[in-house]
Coordinates of N, CA and C in Angstrom, one line a residue:
M1 N -172.9 -3.9 57.3 CA -172.1 -2.0 57.1 C -170.1 -1.6 56.4
E2 N -170.2 -1.5 56.0 CA -168.5 -0.8 55.1 C -168.5 0.1 56.5
D3 N -167.8 0.8 57.0 CA -167.5 1.8 56.9 C -167.7 3.2 57.2
N4 N -166.7 3.2 56.3 CA -167.4 4.9 55.3 C -168.4 4.8 55.6
Q5 N -168.9 4.0 54.3 CA -170.0 3.9 54.6 C -171.2 4.2 54.6
G6 N -170.9 3.0 56.0 CA -172.2 3.2 57.1 C -172.2 4.3 58.0
V7 N -171.1 4.5 58.2 CA -171.0 6.1 59.6 C -171.3 7.1 57.9
K8 N -171.4 7.7 57.2 CA -172.1 8.4 56.6 C -173.6 8.2 56.0
L9 N -174.0 7.2 56.1 CA -175.6 6.7 56.0 C -175.8 7.5 57.3
W10 N -174.9 6.6 58.4 CA -176.5 7.2 60.2 C -175.2 8.6 60.4
A11 N -174.5 9.2 59.6 CA -174.1 10.4 60.1 C -175.7 11.8 59.1
A12 N -176.3 11.2 58.5 CA -177.1 11.6 57.7 C -178.2 11.1 58.1
V13 N -179.0 10.0 58.7 CA -179.8 9.7 58.8 C -180.0 10.0 60.6
L14 N -178.6 10.6 61.4 CA -178.2 10.4 63.3 C -177.5 10.9 63.5
T15 N -177.3 12.6 64.1 CA -175.3 11.9 63.9 C -174.7 11.1 65.0
F16 N -175.8 11.1 66.7 CA -175.5 10.3 67.8 C -175.7 8.8 67.2
L17 N -176.0 7.9 66.4 CA -176.2 6.7 66.8 C -175.1 6.6 65.7
W18 N -173.5 6.8 66.4 CA -172.4 6.1 66.2 C -172.3 4.7 66.5
V19 N -172.7 4.5 67.8 CA -172.2 3.7 68.5 C -173.6 2.7 69.1
A20 N -173.9 2.0 69.7 CA -174.8 1.2 70.0 C -174.6 -0.2 71.2
N21 N -175.6 -0.3 72.2 CA -175.5 -1.9 72.8 C -177.0 -2.7 72.7
G22 N -175.8 -3.6 72.0 CA -177.1 -4.3 70.8 C -178.7 -5.2 71.8
A23 N -179.1 -5.4 71.1 CA -181.1 -6.0 71.3 C -181.4 -6.3 70.4
A24 N -182.7 -7.1 70.3 CA -183.2 -8.0 69.2 C -184.1 -7.4 69.2
V25 N -184.8 -6.9 66.9 CA -185.3 -6.1 66.6 C -186.8 -7.0 66.7
S26 N -187.8 -6.2 67.1 CA -189.1 -7.6 67.1 C -189.2 -7.1 65.7
D27 N -190.1 -5.4 65.2 CA -189.5 -5.8 63.8 C -188.8 -5.6 63.1
R28 N -188.1 -6.1 61.3 CA -187.3 -6.6 60.9 C -187.4 -5.7 59.5
S29 N -188.8 -5.0 60.1 CA -189.0 -4.5 58.6 C -187.8 -3.7 58.7
A30 N -187.2 -2.6 59.8 CA -186.2 -1.3 59.6 C -185.0 -1.9 59.0
K31 N -184.8 -2.9 59.3 CA -183.3 -4.8 58.5 C -183.2 -4.1 57.3
S32 N -184.9 -4.6 57.3 CA -184.9 -5.4 55.4 C -185.3 -3.1 54.3
K33 N -185.7 -2.2 54.7 CA -185.7 -1.4 53.9 C -184.5 -1.1 54.3
L34 N -183.2 -1.6 55.1 CA -182.0 -1.0 55.1 C -180.9 -1.2 54.2
D35 N -181.7 -2.5 54.7 CA -180.8 -3.6 53.3 C -180.8 -3.2 52.1
M36 N -182.7 -2.9 52.0 CA -183.0 -2.9 49.9 C -181.9 -1.9 49.7
I37 N -182.2 0.0 50.4 CA -181.5 0.9 50.0 C -180.2 0.1 49.6
M38 N -179.8 -0.4 51.2 CA -177.7 -0.4 50.6 C -177.6 -1.2 49.4
D39 N -178.4 -2.2 49.0 CA -178.3 -3.0 47.5 C -179.0 -2.8 46.7
S40 N -179.7 -0.9 46.8 CA -179.4 -0.6 45.2 C -180.6 -1.1 44.7
K41 N -182.0 -1.8 45.6 CA -182.7 -2.7 45.2 C -183.9 -2.4 45.2
A42 N -184.3 -0.4 46.0 CA -184.9 0.2 46.7 C -185.5 0.5 44.8
R43 N -187.0 0.3 44.5 CA -187.6 1.3 43.0 C -187.4 2.6 42.7
R44 N -187.1 2.8 41.7 CA -186.7 4.8 41.2 C -187.3 4.6 41.5
G45 N -187.7 6.6 42.4 CA -188.2 7.2 42.0 C -188.7 6.4 44.1
S46 N -189.1 6.1 44.1 CA -189.8 5.4 45.6 C -189.3 6.0 46.8
V47 N -189.9 6.4 47.4 CA -189.2 7.2 49.3 C -189.8 5.4 50.4
V48 N -189.0 5.1 50.6 CA -188.6 4.7 52.2 C -188.3 6.2 52.8
V49 N -189.1 5.4 53.6 CA -189.9 5.4 55.3 C -189.5 5.1 56.6
F50 N -189.1 6.5 57.6 CA -188.3 4.6 58.5 C -189.0 5.6 60.1
T51 N -189.9 5.1 60.2 CA -190.4 5.4 61.2 C -189.6 5.5 62.8
Q52 N -189.9 7.2 63.7 CA -188.4 7.3 64.9 C -188.5 5.6 65.3
K53 N -189.9 4.7 65.7 CA -189.2 3.4 66.3 C -187.7 2.3 65.7
E54 N -188.6 2.6 64.2 CA -187.5 1.8 63.6 C -186.3 2.2 63.2
L55 N -186.2 3.5 63.3 CA -184.3 5.0 63.4 C -184.1 3.9 64.9
E56 N -184.6 3.5 65.5 CA -184.1 3.2 67.1 C -183.8 1.8 67.5
E57 N -184.7 1.2 66.6 CA -184.8 -0.2 66.3 C -182.8 -0.6 65.4
L58 N -182.6 0.6 64.4 CA -181.3 0.2 64.1 C -181.2 1.2 64.4
G59 N -180.7 1.3 65.0 CA -179.7 1.1 65.8 C -179.4 0.1 67.3
I60 N -180.2 -0.1 67.1 CA -179.7 -0.9 68.3 C -179.3 -2.2 67.9
V61 N -179.9 -2.6 67.1 CA -179.3 -3.8 65.6 C -177.9 -3.7 65.2
E62 N -178.1 -2.3 64.5 CA -176.4 -1.8 63.6 C -175.3 -1.9 64.1
I63 N -175.2 -0.8 65.5 CA -174.6 -0.1 65.4 C -173.4 -0.8 65.8
P64 N -173.8 -1.9 67.0 CA -172.7 -1.9 67.5 C -172.1 -3.2 66.7
R65 N -172.1 -4.0 65.5 CA -171.3 -3.9 64.4 C -169.9 -2.7 64.2
M66 N -170.7 -1.8 64.4 CA -169.7 -1.2 64.7 C -168.0 -0.5 65.8
V67 N -169.3 -0.4 66.6 CA -168.4 -0.3 67.5 C -169.7 -1.2 69.1
P68 N -169.0 -2.7 69.5 CA -170.0 -2.9 70.8 C -170.5 -2.2 72.0
D69 N -169.6 -1.3 72.4 CA -168.8 -1.3 74.1 C -169.4 0.5 74.0
G70 N -169.9 0.4 75.3 CA -169.8 2.0 75.9 C -171.2 3.0 74.9
F71 N -172.7 2.6 74.7 CA -173.7 2.9 74.4 C -173.8 2.3 74.5
R72 N -175.5 2.4 75.4 CA -176.6 2.6 75.9 C -178.2 3.4 75.2
Q73 N -179.2 3.0 75.6 CA -180.2 3.7 75.6 C -180.5 4.3 74.2
P74 N -180.5 3.9 73.4 CA -180.9 5.3 72.5 C -182.1 5.4 72.1
H75 N -182.6 6.9 72.2 CA -184.2 7.0 71.6 C -184.0 8.5 70.9
V76 N -184.5 8.9 69.5 CA -184.2 9.6 68.7 C -185.6 10.2 68.9
Y77 N -185.6 11.5 68.5 CA -186.7 12.8 68.4 C -186.8 13.2 67.5
L78 N -187.9 13.1 66.2 CA -187.7 13.2 65.2 C -188.7 15.0 64.5
S79 N -188.7 16.1 64.3 CA -188.4 16.8 63.8 C -188.9 17.5 62.6
K80 N -189.4 18.3 62.5 CA -188.9 19.0 60.6 C -187.8 19.4 60.5
G81 N -187.4 18.5 60.0 CA -185.6 18.8 59.4 C -184.9 19.2 60.4
A82 N -184.8 18.6 61.4 CA -184.2 18.0 62.1 C -184.3 17.0 63.9
A83 N -183.5 17.2 63.7 CA -183.5 15.0 64.8 C -182.3 15.7 66.1
A84 N -182.7 14.9 67.0 CA -182.2 14.6 68.5 C -181.8 13.8 68.6
G85 N -181.4 12.7 69.7 CA -181.5 12.0 70.3 C -180.0 12.0 71.4
T86 N -181.1 10.7 72.0 CA -180.4 9.9 73.8 C -179.8 9.4 73.5
A87 N -178.8 9.4 74.8 CA -178.0 7.6 74.9 C -177.4 7.8 75.9
L88 N -177.2 7.3 76.9 CA -175.8 6.9 78.1 C -174.9 6.2 77.1
I89 N -173.8 7.2 77.7 CA -172.5 6.7 76.7 C -171.8 7.2 77.8
D90 N -170.5 6.0 77.2 CA -169.0 5.6 78.6 C -168.2 6.0 77.1
F91 N -168.0 7.3 77.0 CA -166.5 7.5 76.2 C -165.2 7.2 76.1
K92 N -165.2 6.3 77.4 CA -163.1 5.9 77.1 C -163.8 4.7 76.8
K93 N -164.6 3.5 77.0 CA -164.8 2.6 76.7 C -165.4 2.4 74.4
L94 N -166.3 3.0 74.5 CA -166.4 3.8 73.2 C -164.4 4.3 72.3
R95 N -163.4 4.8 73.4 CA -162.6 4.9 71.8 C -161.6 3.7 72.5
H96 N -161.5 3.1 73.6 CA -161.2 2.2 73.9 C -161.6 0.8 72.7
A97 N -163.0 0.8 72.5 CA -163.7 -0.8 71.4 C -162.8 0.1 69.9
Q98 N -162.7 1.6 69.6 CA -162.4 1.5 68.8 C -159.9 1.4 68.6
G99 N -160.2 1.1 69.4 CA -158.6 1.2 69.5 C -158.1 1.6 69.6
A100 N -158.3 3.3 70.0 CA -158.0 4.8 70.0 C -158.0 4.9 71.5
A101 N -155.8 5.9 71.9 CA -155.7 5.8 73.1 C -156.9 6.7 73.9
P102 N -156.5 6.0 75.1 CA -156.8 7.8 75.4 C -156.6 8.7 75.4
G103 N -157.3 10.1 76.1 CA -156.9 11.3 75.3 C -157.4 11.9 76.3
W104 N -157.1 13.9 76.9 CA -157.0 13.9 78.3 C -158.9 14.6 78.0
L105 N -160.0 14.4 77.4 CA -161.5 14.3 76.8 C -162.5 13.5 78.1
D106 N -160.9 11.5 77.8 CA -161.2 10.9 78.4 C -162.1 10.8 80.3
N107 N -161.0 11.4 80.4 CA -160.3 11.3 81.8 C -162.0 12.5 82.4
L108 N -161.9 13.9 81.4 CA -162.2 14.6 81.7 C -163.8 14.5 81.9
I109 N -164.6 13.2 81.4 CA -166.3 12.5 81.5 C -165.9 11.0 82.1
E110 N -164.6 10.9 82.2 CA -164.9 9.3 82.5 C -166.2 8.7 83.3
G111 N -166.9 7.6 83.1 CA -167.7 7.1 83.1 C -168.7 7.2 82.4
E112 N -170.8 6.4 82.2 CA -171.3 6.1 81.8 C -171.5 8.0 82.1
R113 N -171.8 9.1 80.6 CA -173.0 10.0 80.5 C -174.2 10.0 80.5
P114 N -175.2 10.5 80.4 CA -176.4 10.6 79.9 C -175.8 11.6 78.0
V115 N -176.3 11.4 77.2 CA -176.1 12.5 75.8 C -177.0 12.9 75.1
R116 N -177.5 14.1 74.7 CA -177.7 14.2 73.6 C -177.7 15.5 72.8
I117 N -178.0 14.6 71.7 CA -177.1 15.5 70.9 C -178.8 16.0 68.4
E118 N -178.5 17.2 69.7 CA -179.4 17.9 68.2 C -179.0 18.0 67.1
V119 N -179.3 17.9 65.9 CA -178.7 18.1 64.9 C -179.9 18.8 63.9
E120 N -179.9 19.2 62.5 CA -180.8 19.9 61.4 C -180.2 19.1 60.8
V121 N -180.6 19.2 59.4 CA -179.8 18.0 58.1 C -180.4 19.4 56.9
E122 N -179.8 19.4 56.1 CA -179.5 19.9 54.3 C -179.6 18.6 53.3
S123 N -180.5 18.3 52.2 CA -180.8 17.4 51.7 C -181.2 17.7 50.4
A124 N -180.9 18.1 49.3 CA -181.7 17.2 48.0 C -180.0 17.4 47.1
N125 N -180.5 16.6 45.7 CA -180.0 16.7 44.7 C -178.4 15.8 44.7
G126 N -178.3 14.3 45.5 CA -178.3 14.2 46.0 C -176.7 14.2 46.5
W127 N -177.3 15.5 47.8 CA -175.9 16.1 48.9 C -177.0 16.4 50.0
C128 N -175.6 15.4 50.8 CA -176.6 16.2 52.4 C -175.4 16.3 52.9
T129 N -176.3 17.6 54.1 CA -175.3 18.8 55.3 C -176.0 17.7 56.3
V130 N -175.3 17.3 57.6 CA -175.4 17.7 58.6 C -174.9 18.7 59.7
F131 N -175.5 19.2 60.4 CA -175.7 20.8 61.4 C -175.4 19.7 62.2
L132 N -174.4 19.7 63.0 CA -174.6 19.7 64.8 C -175.1 20.7 65.0
K133 N -175.8 20.8 66.0 CA -176.4 22.4 67.0 C -175.5 22.5 68.1
R134 N -175.7 20.9 68.9 CA -176.5 21.4 69.6 C -175.5 19.9 70.5
M135 N -175.1 20.2 72.2 CA -174.2 18.1 72.5 C -174.6 18.5 74.0
E136 N -175.7 17.3 74.3 CA -175.6 17.8 76.1 C -175.0 17.2 76.8
I137 N -173.5 16.7 77.6 CA -173.4 16.5 78.9 C -173.6 16.2 79.9
S138 N -174.8 15.2 80.4 CA -174.3 15.4 81.6 C -175.5 16.3 81.9
K139 N -176.2 17.5 80.8 CA -176.4 18.4 80.6 C -176.2 19.5 80.8
I140 N -175.0 19.3 80.9 CA -174.0 20.1 80.1 C -174.4 21.3 79.0
A141 N -174.6 22.1 78.6 CA -174.6 22.6 76.7 C -173.2 22.5 76.4
A142 N -172.8 22.1 75.5 CA -171.7 22.3 74.4 C -172.6 22.8 72.9
T143 N -172.1 24.6 73.4 CA -172.3 24.8 71.4 C -171.2 25.6 71.2
G144 N -171.0 25.9 68.8 CA -170.2 26.6 68.6 C -168.9 26.2 69.2
K145 N -167.7 26.9 69.6 CA -166.5 26.8 69.5 C -166.2 25.6 70.8
V146 N -167.0 25.5 71.9 CA -166.9 23.8 72.7 C -167.4 22.5 71.8
L147 N -168.8 23.0 71.0 CA -168.9 21.4 70.3 C -167.8 20.7 69.4
E148 N -167.0 22.6 68.2 CA -166.1 22.3 67.4 C -164.7 20.6 67.7
V149 N -164.2 21.7 69.1 CA -163.3 21.1 70.6 C -164.3 20.1 70.3
L150 N -165.6 19.2 70.7 CA -165.4 17.8 71.0 C -165.7 16.8 70.0
V151 N -166.1 17.6 68.4 CA -166.2 17.1 67.8 C -164.8 17.0 66.7
K152 N -163.8 16.9 67.3 CA -162.3 17.2 66.9 C -162.0 16.1 67.1
S153 N -162.0 16.3 69.2 CA -161.0 15.3 69.5 C -161.8 14.0 69.6
F154 N -162.8 14.4 69.5 CA -163.8 13.0 70.4 C -164.1 12.0 68.3
F155 N -164.7 12.2 69.0 CA -165.6 11.8 67.3 C -164.9 12.1 66.0
L156 N -164.3 12.9 65.5 CA -163.3 12.4 63.7 C -162.5 12.2 64.4
T157 N -161.3 11.6 65.7 CA -160.1 10.7 66.0 C -161.0 9.6 65.3
L158 N -162.6 8.2 66.0 CA -162.9 7.9 66.0 C -162.9 7.3 64.8
Y159 N -163.6 8.8 64.0 CA -164.5 8.6 62.3 C -163.6 9.8 61.7
P160 N -162.8 9.2 61.2 CA -161.7 10.4 60.1 C -162.8 10.8 59.1
N161 N -163.5 9.8 58.6 CA -164.3 9.8 56.7 C -166.0 10.1 57.5
A162 N -166.5 10.7 58.5 CA -167.6 11.4 58.7 C -166.9 12.9 58.4
K163 N -168.4 13.4 58.0 CA -168.8 14.9 57.5 C -169.5 15.3 58.6
V164 N -169.2 16.5 59.6 CA -169.9 16.3 60.0 C -169.9 18.5 59.8
N165 N -171.2 19.6 59.4 CA -171.3 20.4 59.3 C -170.3 21.3 57.7
E166 N -171.0 19.8 57.1 CA -170.3 19.8 55.6 C -171.2 19.3 54.2
P167 N -170.5 19.6 53.6 CA -171.6 18.7 52.7 C -171.3 17.7 52.3
F168 N -172.1 16.7 51.8 CA -171.4 15.4 51.5 C -172.7 14.4 50.4
Q169 N -172.0 13.3 49.6 CA -172.7 13.5 48.6 C -172.6 12.3 49.2
L170 N -174.8 11.9 48.7 CA -175.7 10.6 49.2 C -175.3 9.9 48.4
E171 N -175.0 8.4 48.9 CA -174.3 6.7 47.7 C -176.8 6.0 48.1
Y172 N -175.9 4.7 47.7 CA -177.4 3.9 47.1 C -177.9 4.3 46.4
N173 N -177.7 5.7 45.6 CA -178.6 5.8 44.9 C -179.8 7.1 45.0
I174 N -179.7 7.2 46.8 CA -180.4 8.1 47.2 C -180.4 9.3 46.5
D175 N -181.2 10.4 46.7 CA -181.4 11.8 46.0 C -181.5 12.7 46.7
H176 N -181.9 12.5 48.5 CA -182.0 12.9 49.3 C -183.7 13.2 50.6
F177 N -182.0 12.8 51.8 CA -183.8 12.3 53.1 C -184.5 13.9 53.4
D178 N -185.5 13.8 53.8 CA -186.1 14.8 54.7 C -186.9 14.0 56.0
L179 N -186.7 15.0 57.0 CA -187.0 14.5 58.3 C -187.8 14.7 58.9
K180 N -188.5 14.6 59.1 CA -190.4 15.2 59.4 C -190.3 13.8 61.0
P181 N -191.7 14.6 61.4 CA -192.4 13.9 63.4 C -192.7 12.5 62.4
A182 N -193.2 13.1 61.5 CA -194.0 11.1 61.2 C -192.9 10.0 61.1
G183 N -191.3 10.9 59.8 CA -190.7 9.5 60.0 C -189.1 10.2 59.5
L184 N -188.4 10.0 58.5 CA -186.9 9.6 58.1 C -187.9 9.2 56.7
F185 N -187.7 10.3 55.9 CA -188.3 9.9 54.6 C -186.9 9.8 53.2
V186 N -186.7 8.7 52.9 CA -185.8 8.5 52.0 C -186.2 8.4 50.5
Y187 N -185.2 9.6 50.0 CA -186.1 9.9 48.4 C -185.2 8.4 47.6
I188 N -185.5 8.0 47.0 CA -183.9 7.5 45.8 C -184.2 8.6 44.4
K189 N -183.5 8.2 43.8 CA -183.6 9.0 42.4 C -184.7 8.2 41.1
K190 N -184.9 8.6 40.5 CA -186.1 8.7 40.0 C -184.9 7.9 38.7

């Protein structure tokens, strides 16, 4: 995945899957589906479905290529139009792996922490918006202005081209996404 395109796609899939710590995927179908979409080989008008398990497998295998350290045990929870993700995250390691200088936030939350992120996704006509609704670090919730500061101070400094709470155009001939408890449904343009 190229950095900008990969970040856009993953932000739409699940914002929390920025980084992961590697493990082998037992079922290669998820990777095959992703490659098919990114290589524009998905049939026009088709729907590609990623189950919750496949999304977790993709995160485990694909994301370490972007940032190899500081994130482990990712889990995905899907619902209608929304998703949540949990993981153990070491923010200082993440920033270091990206070559970022240590920041004030690193000192406040140094060490590995359980993190939960909740997003809502709206998508139609080749556009998508991922709304970051809530973030918990060590069971301490951040919403509203505090959440905005965390996103600006940490996430956007590492991924300045990522779009959070603002629409972005979908690539790879994707018309829209639909999140359901059964999985992530990716609709290819007709």
